[in-house]
CSV table of C-alpha atoms in Angstrom, one decimal:
chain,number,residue,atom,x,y,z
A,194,UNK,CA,-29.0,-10.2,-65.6
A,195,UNK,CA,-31.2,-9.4,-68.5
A,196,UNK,CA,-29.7,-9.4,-72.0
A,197,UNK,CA,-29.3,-6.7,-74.4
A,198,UNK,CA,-28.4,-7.5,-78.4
A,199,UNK,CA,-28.3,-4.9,-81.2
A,200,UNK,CA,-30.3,-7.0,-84.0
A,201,UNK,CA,-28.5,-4.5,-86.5
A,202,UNK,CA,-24.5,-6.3,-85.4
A,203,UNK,CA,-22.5,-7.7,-88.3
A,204,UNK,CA,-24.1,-11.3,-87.6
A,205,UNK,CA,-22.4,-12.9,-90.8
A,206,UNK,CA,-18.2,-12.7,-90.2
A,207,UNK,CA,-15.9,-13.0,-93.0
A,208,UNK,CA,-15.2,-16.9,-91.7
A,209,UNK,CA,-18.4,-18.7,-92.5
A,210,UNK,CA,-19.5,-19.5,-95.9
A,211,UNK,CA,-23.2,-21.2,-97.0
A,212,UNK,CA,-22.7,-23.2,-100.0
A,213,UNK,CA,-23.8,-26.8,-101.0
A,214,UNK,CA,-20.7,-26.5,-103.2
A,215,UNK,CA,-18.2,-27.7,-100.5
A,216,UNK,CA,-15.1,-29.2,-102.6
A,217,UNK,CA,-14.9,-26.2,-104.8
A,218,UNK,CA,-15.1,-23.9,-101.8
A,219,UNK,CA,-12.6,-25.9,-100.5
A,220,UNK,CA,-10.0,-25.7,-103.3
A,221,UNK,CA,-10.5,-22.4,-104.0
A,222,UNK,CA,-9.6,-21.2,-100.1
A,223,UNK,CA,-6.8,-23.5,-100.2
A,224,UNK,CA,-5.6,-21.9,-103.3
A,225,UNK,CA,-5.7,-18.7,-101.4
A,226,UNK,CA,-3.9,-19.5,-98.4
A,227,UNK,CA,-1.3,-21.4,-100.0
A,228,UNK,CA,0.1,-23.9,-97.1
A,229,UNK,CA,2.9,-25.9,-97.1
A,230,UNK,CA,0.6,-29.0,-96.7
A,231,UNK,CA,-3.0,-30.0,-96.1
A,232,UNK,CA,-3.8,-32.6,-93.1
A,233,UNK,CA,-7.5,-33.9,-93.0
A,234,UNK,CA,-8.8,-35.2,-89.7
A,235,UNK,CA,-12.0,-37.4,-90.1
A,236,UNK,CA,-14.0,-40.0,-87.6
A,237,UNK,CA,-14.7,-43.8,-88.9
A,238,UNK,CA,-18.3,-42.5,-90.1
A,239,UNK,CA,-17.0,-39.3,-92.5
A,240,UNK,CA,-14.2,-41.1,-93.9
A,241,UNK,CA,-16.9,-44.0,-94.8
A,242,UNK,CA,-19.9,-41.8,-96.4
A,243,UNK,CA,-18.2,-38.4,-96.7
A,244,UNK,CA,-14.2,-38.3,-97.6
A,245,UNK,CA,-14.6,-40.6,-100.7
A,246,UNK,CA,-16.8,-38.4,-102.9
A,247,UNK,CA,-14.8,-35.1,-101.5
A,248,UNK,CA,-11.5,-36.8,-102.3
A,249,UNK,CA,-12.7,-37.1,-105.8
A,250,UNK,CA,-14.2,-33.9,-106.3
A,251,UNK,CA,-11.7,-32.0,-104.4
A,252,UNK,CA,-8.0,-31.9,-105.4
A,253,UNK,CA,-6.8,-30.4,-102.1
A,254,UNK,CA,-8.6,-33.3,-100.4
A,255,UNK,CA,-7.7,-35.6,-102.9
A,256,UNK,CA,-3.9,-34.4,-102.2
A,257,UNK,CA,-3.8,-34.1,-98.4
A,258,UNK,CA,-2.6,-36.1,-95.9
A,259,UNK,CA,-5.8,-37.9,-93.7
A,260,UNK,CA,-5.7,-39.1,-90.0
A,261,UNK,CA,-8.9,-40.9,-88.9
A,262,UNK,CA,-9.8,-40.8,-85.4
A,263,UNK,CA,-11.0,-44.3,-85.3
A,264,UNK,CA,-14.4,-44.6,-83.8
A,265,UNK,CA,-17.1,-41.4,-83.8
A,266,UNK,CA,-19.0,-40.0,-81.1
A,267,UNK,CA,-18.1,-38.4,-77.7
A,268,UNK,CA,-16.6,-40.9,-75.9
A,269,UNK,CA,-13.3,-40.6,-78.8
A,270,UNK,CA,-13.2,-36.6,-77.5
A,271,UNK,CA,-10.4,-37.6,-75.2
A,272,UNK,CA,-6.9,-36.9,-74.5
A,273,UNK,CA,-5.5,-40.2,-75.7
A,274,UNK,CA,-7.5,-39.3,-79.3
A,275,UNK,CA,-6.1,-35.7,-79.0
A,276,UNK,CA,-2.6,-37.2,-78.4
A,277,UNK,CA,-2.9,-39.2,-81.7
A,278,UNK,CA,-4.1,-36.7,-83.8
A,279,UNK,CA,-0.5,-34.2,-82.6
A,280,UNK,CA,1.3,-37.4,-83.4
A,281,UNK,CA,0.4,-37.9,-86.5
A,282,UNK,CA,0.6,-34.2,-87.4
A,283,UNK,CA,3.9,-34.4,-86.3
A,284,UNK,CA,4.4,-37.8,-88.5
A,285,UNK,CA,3.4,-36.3,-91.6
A,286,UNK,CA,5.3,-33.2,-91.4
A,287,UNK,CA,3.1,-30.6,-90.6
A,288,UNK,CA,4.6,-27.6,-89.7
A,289,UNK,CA,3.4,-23.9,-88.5
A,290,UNK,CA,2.7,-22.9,-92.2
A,291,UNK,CA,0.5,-26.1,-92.5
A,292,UNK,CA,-3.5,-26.3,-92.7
A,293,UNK,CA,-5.8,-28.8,-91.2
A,294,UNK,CA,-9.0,-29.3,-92.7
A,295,UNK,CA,-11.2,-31.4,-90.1
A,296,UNK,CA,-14.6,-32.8,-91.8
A,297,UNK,CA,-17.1,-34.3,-89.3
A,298,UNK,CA,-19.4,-33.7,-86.2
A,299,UNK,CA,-19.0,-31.7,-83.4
A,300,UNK,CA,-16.5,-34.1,-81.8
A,301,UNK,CA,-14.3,-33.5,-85.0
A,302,UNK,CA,-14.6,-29.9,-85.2
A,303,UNK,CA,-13.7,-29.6,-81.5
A,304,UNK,CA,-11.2,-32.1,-81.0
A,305,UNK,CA,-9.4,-30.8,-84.4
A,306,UNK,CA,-10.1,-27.3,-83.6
A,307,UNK,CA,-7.7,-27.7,-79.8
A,308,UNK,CA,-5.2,-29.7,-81.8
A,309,UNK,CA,-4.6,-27.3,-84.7
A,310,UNK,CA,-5.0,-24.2,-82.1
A,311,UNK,CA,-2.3,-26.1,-79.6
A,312,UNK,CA,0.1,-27.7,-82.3
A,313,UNK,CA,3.2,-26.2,-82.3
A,314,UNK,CA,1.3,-22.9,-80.7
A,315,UNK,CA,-1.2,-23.2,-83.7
A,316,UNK,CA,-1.8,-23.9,-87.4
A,317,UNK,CA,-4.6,-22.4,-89.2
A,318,UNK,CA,-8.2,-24.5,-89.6
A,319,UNK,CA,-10.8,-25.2,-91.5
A,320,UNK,CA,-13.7,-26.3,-90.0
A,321,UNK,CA,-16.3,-28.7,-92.8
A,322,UNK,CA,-19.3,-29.9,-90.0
A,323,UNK,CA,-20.8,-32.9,-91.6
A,324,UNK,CA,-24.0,-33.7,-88.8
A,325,UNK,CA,-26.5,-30.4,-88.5
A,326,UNK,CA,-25.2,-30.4,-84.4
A,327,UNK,CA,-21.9,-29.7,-86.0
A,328,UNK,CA,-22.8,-27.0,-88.5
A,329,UNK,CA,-25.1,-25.0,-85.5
A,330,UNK,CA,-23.4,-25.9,-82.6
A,331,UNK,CA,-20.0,-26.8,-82.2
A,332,UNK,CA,-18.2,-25.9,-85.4
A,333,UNK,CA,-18.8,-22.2,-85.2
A,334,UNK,CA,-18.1,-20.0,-82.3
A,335,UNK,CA,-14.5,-20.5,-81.5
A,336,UNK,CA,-14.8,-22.7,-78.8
A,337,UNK,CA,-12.8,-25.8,-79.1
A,338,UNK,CA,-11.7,-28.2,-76.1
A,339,UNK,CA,-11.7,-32.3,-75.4
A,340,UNK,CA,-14.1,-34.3,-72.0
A,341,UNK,CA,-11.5,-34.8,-68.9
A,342,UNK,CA,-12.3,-36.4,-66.0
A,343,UNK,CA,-15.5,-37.7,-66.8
A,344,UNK,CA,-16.5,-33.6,-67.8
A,345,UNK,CA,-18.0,-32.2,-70.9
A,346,UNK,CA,-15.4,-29.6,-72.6
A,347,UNK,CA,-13.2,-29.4,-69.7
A,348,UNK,CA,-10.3,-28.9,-71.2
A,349,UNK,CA,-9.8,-26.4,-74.4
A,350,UNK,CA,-9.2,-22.8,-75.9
A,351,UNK,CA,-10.8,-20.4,-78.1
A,352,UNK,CA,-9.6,-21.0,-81.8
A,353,UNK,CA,-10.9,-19.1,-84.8
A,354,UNK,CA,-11.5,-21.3,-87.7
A,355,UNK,CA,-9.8,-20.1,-90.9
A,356,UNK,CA,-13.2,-21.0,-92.2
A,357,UNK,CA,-16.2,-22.7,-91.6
A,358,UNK,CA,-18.3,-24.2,-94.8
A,359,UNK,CA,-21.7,-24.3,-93.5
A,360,UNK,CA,-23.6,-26.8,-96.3
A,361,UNK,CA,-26.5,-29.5,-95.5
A,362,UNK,CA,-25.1,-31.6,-98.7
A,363,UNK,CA,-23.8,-34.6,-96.6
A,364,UNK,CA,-26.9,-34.7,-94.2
A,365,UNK,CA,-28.5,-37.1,-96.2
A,366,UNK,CA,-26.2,-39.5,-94.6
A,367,UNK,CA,-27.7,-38.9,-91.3
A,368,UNK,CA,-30.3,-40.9,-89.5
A,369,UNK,CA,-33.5,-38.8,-87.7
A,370,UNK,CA,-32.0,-39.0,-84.8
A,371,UNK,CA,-29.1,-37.3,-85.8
A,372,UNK,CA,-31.3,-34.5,-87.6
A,373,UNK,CA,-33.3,-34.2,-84.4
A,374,UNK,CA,-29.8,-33.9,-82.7
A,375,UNK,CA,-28.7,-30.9,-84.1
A,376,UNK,CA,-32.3,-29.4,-84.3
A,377,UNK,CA,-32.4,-29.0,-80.7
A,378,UNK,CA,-29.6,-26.3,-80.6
A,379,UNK,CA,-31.7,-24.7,-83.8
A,380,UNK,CA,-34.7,-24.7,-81.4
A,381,UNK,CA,-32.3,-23.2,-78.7
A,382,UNK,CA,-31.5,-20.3,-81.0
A,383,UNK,CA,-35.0,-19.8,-81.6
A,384,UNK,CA,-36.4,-19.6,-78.1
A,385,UNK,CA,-33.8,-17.0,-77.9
A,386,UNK,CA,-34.9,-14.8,-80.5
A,387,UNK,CA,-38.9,-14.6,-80.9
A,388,UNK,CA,-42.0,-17.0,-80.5
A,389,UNK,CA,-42.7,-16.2,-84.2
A,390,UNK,CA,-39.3,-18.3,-84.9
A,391,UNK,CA,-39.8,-21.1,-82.1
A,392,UNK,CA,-43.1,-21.7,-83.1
A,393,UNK,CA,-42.1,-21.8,-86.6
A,394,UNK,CA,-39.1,-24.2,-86.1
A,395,UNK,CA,-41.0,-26.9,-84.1
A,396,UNK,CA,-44.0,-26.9,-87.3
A,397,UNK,CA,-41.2,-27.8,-90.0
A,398,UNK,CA,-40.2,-31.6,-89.8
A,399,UNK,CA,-36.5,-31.6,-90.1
A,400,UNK,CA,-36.3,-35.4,-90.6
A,401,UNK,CA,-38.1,-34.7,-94.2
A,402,UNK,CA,-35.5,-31.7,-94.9
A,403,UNK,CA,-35.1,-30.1,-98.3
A,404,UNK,CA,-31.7,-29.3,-98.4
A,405,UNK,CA,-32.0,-25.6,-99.7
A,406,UNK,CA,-34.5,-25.0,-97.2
A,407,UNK,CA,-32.6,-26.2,-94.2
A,408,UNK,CA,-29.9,-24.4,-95.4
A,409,UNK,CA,-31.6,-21.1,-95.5
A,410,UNK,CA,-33.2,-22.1,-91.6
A,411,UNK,CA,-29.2,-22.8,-91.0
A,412,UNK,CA,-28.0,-19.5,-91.7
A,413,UNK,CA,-30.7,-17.8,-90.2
A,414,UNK,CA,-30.0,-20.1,-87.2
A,415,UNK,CA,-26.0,-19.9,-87.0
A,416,UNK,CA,-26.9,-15.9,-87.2
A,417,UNK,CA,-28.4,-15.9,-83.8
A,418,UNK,CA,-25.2,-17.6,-82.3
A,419,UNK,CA,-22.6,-15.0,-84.1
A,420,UNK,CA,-24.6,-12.3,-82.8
A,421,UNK,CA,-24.3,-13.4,-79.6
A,422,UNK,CA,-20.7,-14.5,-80.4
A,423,UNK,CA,-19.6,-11.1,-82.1
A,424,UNK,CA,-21.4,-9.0,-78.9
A,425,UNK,CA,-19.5,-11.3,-75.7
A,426,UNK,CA,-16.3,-13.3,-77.8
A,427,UNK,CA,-14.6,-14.9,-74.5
A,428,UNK,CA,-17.8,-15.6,-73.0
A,429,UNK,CA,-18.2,-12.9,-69.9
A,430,UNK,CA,-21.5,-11.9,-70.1
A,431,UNK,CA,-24.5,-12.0,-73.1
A,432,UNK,CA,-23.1,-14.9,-74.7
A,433,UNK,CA,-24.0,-17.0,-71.7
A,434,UNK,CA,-27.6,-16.8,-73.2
A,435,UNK,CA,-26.6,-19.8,-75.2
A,436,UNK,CA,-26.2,-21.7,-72.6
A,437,UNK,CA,-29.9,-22.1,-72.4
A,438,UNK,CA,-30.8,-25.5,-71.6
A,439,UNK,CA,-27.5,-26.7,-71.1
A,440,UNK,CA,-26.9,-26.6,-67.4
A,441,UNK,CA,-29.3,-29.3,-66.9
A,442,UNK,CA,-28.4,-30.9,-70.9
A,443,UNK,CA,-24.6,-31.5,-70.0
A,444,UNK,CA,-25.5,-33.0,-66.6
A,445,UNK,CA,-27.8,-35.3,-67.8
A,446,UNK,CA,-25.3,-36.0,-70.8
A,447,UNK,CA,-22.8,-36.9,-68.1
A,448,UNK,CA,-25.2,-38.9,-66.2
A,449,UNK,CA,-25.8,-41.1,-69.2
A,450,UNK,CA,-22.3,-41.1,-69.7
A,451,UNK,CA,-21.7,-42.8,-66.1
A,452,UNK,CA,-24.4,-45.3,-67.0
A,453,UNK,CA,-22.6,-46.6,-70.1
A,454,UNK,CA,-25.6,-45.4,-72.3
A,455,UNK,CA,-24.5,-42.3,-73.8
A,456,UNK,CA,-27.3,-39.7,-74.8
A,457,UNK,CA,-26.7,-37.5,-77.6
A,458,UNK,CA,-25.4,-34.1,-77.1
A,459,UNK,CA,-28.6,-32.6,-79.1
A,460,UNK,CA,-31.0,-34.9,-77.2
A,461,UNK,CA,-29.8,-33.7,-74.2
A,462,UNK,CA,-29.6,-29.8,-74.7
A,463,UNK,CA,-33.8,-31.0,-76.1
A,464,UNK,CA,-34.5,-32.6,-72.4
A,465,UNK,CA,-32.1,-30.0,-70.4
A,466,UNK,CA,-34.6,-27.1,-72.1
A,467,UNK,CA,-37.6,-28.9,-71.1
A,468,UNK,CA,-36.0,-28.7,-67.2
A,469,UNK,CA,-34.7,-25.1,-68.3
A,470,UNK,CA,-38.2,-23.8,-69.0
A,471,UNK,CA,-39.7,-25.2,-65.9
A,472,UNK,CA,-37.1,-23.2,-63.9
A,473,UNK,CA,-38.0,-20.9,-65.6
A,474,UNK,CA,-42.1,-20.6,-65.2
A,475,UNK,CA,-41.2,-20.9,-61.5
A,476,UNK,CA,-38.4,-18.3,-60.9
A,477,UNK,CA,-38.9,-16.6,-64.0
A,478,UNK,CA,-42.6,-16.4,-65.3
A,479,UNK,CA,-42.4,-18.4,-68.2
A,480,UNK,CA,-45.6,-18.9,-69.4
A,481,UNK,CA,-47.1,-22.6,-68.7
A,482,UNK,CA,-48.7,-22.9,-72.2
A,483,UNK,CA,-45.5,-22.4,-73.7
A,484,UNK,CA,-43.6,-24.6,-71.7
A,485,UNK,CA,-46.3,-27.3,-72.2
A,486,UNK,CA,-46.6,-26.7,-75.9
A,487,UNK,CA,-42.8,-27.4,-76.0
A,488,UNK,CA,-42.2,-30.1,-73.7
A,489,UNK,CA,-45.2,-31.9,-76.1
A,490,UNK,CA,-43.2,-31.4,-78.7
A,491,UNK,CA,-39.7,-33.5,-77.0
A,492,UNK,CA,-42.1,-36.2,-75.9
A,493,UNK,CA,-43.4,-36.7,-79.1
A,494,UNK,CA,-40.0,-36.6,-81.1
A,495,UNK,CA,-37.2,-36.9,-78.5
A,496,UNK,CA,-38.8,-39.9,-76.3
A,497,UNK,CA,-37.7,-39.1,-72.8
A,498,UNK,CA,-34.4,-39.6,-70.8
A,499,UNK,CA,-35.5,-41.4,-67.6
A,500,UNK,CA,-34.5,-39.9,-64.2
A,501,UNK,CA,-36.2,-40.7,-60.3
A,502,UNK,CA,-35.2,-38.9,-57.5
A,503,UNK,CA,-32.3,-41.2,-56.8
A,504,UNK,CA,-30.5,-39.1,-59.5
A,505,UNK,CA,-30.9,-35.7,-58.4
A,506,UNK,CA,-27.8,-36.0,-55.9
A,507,UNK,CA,-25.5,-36.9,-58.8
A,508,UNK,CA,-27.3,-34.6,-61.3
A,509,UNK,CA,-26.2,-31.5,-59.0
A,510,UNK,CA,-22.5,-32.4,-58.7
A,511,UNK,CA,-22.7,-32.0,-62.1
A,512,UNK,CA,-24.2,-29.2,-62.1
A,513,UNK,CA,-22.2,-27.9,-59.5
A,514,UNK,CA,-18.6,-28.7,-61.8
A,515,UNK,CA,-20.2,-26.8,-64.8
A,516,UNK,CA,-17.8,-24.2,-65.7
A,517,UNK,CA,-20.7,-21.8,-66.5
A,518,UNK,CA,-21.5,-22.1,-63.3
A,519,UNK,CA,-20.2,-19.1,-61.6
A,520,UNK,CA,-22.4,-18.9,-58.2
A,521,UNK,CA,-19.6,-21.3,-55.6
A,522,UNK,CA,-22.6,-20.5,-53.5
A,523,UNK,CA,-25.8,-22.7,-55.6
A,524,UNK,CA,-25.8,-22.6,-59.2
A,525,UNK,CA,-26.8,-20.3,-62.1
A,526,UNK,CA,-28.7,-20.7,-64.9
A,527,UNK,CA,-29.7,-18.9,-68.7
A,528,UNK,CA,-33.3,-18.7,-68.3
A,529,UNK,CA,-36.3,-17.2,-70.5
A,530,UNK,CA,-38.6,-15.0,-69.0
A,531,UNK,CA,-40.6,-15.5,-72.7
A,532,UNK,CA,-39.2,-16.6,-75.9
A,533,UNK,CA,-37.3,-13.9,-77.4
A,534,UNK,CA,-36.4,-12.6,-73.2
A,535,UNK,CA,-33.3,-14.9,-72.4
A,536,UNK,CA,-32.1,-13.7,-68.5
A,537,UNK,CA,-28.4,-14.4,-67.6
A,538,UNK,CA,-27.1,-15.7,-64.3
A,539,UNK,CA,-30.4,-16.6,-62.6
A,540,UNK,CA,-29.5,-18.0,-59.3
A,541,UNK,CA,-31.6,-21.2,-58.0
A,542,UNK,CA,-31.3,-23.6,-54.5
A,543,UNK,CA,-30.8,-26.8,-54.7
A,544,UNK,CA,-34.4,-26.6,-53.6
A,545,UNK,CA,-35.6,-24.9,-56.7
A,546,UNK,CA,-33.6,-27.2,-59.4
A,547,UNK,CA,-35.3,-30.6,-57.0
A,548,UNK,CA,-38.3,-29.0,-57.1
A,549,UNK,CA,-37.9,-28.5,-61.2
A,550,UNK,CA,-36.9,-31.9,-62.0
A,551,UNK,CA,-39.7,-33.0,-59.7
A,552,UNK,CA,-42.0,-31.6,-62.8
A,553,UNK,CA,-39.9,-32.3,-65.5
A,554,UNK,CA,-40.0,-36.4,-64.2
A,555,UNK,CA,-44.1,-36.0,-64.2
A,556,UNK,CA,-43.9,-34.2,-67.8
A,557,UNK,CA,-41.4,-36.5,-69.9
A,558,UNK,CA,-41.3,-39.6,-68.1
């Protein structure tokens, strides 16, 4: 199914706000919405390098009560973590009235978005990404949910932040590959929208980033998701465009995962669109310079994730338990007929996807 977007929809909602002025931003919403009391839910990294300097700028921060997840990264986005973070809501007296503010990655923002959305049938949330994944991908959307069973997001809601503050201020405590994590879902957007815009994205070097100028390659970035969002809330239909690259991203995310050597959700959505595009040239016409242009591009910054044939079994069932996946037939994929011409529920064999990881093991490995 081809897509359809108005570029003339409302792509900026009243719940996201760009600033590199977070505590202020933060005070003065506070002020506005007047809980009963402010919870903060950070990972070990943000309350190292991030909570300090907002506790002392910020007096709602400096005020609130803080629960820290313990370890970061996507092996804490459990049920046992989720557990905690309702206990110690519970502990410190939050109540229906209260507000949690959750400051951190994408595991934050989605493991804090399900609690608030699911404790006592839901508090309001603020949602502060700290990473660039975060502040493109995960934070904004209304998607929220924890891994099960050995699944990405298997379990979760929709949840409307309060707010999301949208600020590259704190990115200068990330490492490249933590920029180049986040860019990927960027790059996503753009392959989406136009070549003018992919092309353009893959000539900046986000691991030398001004911060006003990321910020302004943000917005327009987080624009293409809301309009995507606004058009298809639930997910039915166009918004399934921005699952580009992650039918193949997610299982090799999970692969990794079962090999104890966890790959980055941003590396993987970069590798998955490499796989994506192939699929694409061969059921889709996707043009072969394009697709070579980019999969230069992830071999020279991302590296490679290392697959042989011996994987492709275990890479299907994945595939196969991917809730976008509505084909109980084969399996469906977002795929790009050119950059800018995203096609929705393409079907492909087990045949086809072989046949495309065939290539993709010749061009990245």
């Amino acid at each position: 199914m081809e897509t359809t977007l108005n570029n003339n929809d409302n792509v900026i909602n009243g719940r996201l706000i760009y600033t590199n002025h977070v505590a202020q931003t933060l005070d003065d919403i506070t002020a506005r919405l007047k809980p009963v009391s402010v919870h903060v839910l950070v990972d070990a990294n943000t309350a190292s390098f991030v909570l300090p300097r907002l506790q002392a700028e910020s007096q709602t921060i400096g005020n609130a009560h803080i629960m820290e997840t313990g370890g970061a990264g996507d092996l804490h986005k459990n049920l046992d973590t989720l557990a905690g973070i309702w206990q110690k809501l519970g502990d410190d007296g939050a109540t229906r009235r209260s507000l949690l503010i959750n400051i951190g990655g994408g595991v934050i923002t989605d493991m804090g978005a399900f609690a608030a959305a699911t404790f006592k049938r839901g508090i309001r949330f603020i949602n502060v990404p700290t990473t660039l994944l975060g502040a493109v991908d995960a934070s904004v959307g209304g998607k929220s949910g924890i891994n099960f069973n050995s699944l990405k997001n298997e379990v979760g809601v929709f949840a409307d932040a309060e707010t999301v503050i949208i600020s590259t201020t704190f990115f200068n405590t990330l490492n490249s590959q933590e920029l180049l994590s986040g860019y990927a879902e960027m790059i996503k957007h753009a392959m989406l929208t136009s070549d003018e815009m992919t092309w353009r994205l893959l000539r900046y070097d986000v691991t030398a980033f001004d911060p006003d100028t990321l910020l302004k390659l943000l917005q327009e970035s987080v624009e293409v998701k809301c309009r995507y969002v606004n058009a298809d809330p639930t997910d039915k239909g166009l918004r399934q465009a921005l699952n580009f690259g992650h039918t193949f991203g997610h299982a090799f995310e999970e692969l990794a995962m079962e090999r104890d050597s966890p790959l980055s959700h941003g590396y993987a959505v970069a590798f998955g669109m490499v796989a994506a595009l192939i699929l694409s040239h061969m059921k889709e016409g996707f043009p072969s310079d394009s697709l070579h242009r980019y999969s230069d591009y992830v071999r020279d910054n991302y590296g490679a994730f290392p697959i042989s044939c011996k994987d492709y079994d275990r890479l299907l069932d994945f595939m196969a338990h991917d809730k976008k996946n509505s084909n109980p037939e084969g399996y469906t994929f977002t795929l790009l007929k050119a950059f800018g011409d995203p096609v929705i529920g393409a079907e492909a064999t087990t045949g086809d996807i072989k046949a495309a990881l065939d290539i993709y093991c010749d061009m990245i490995n």
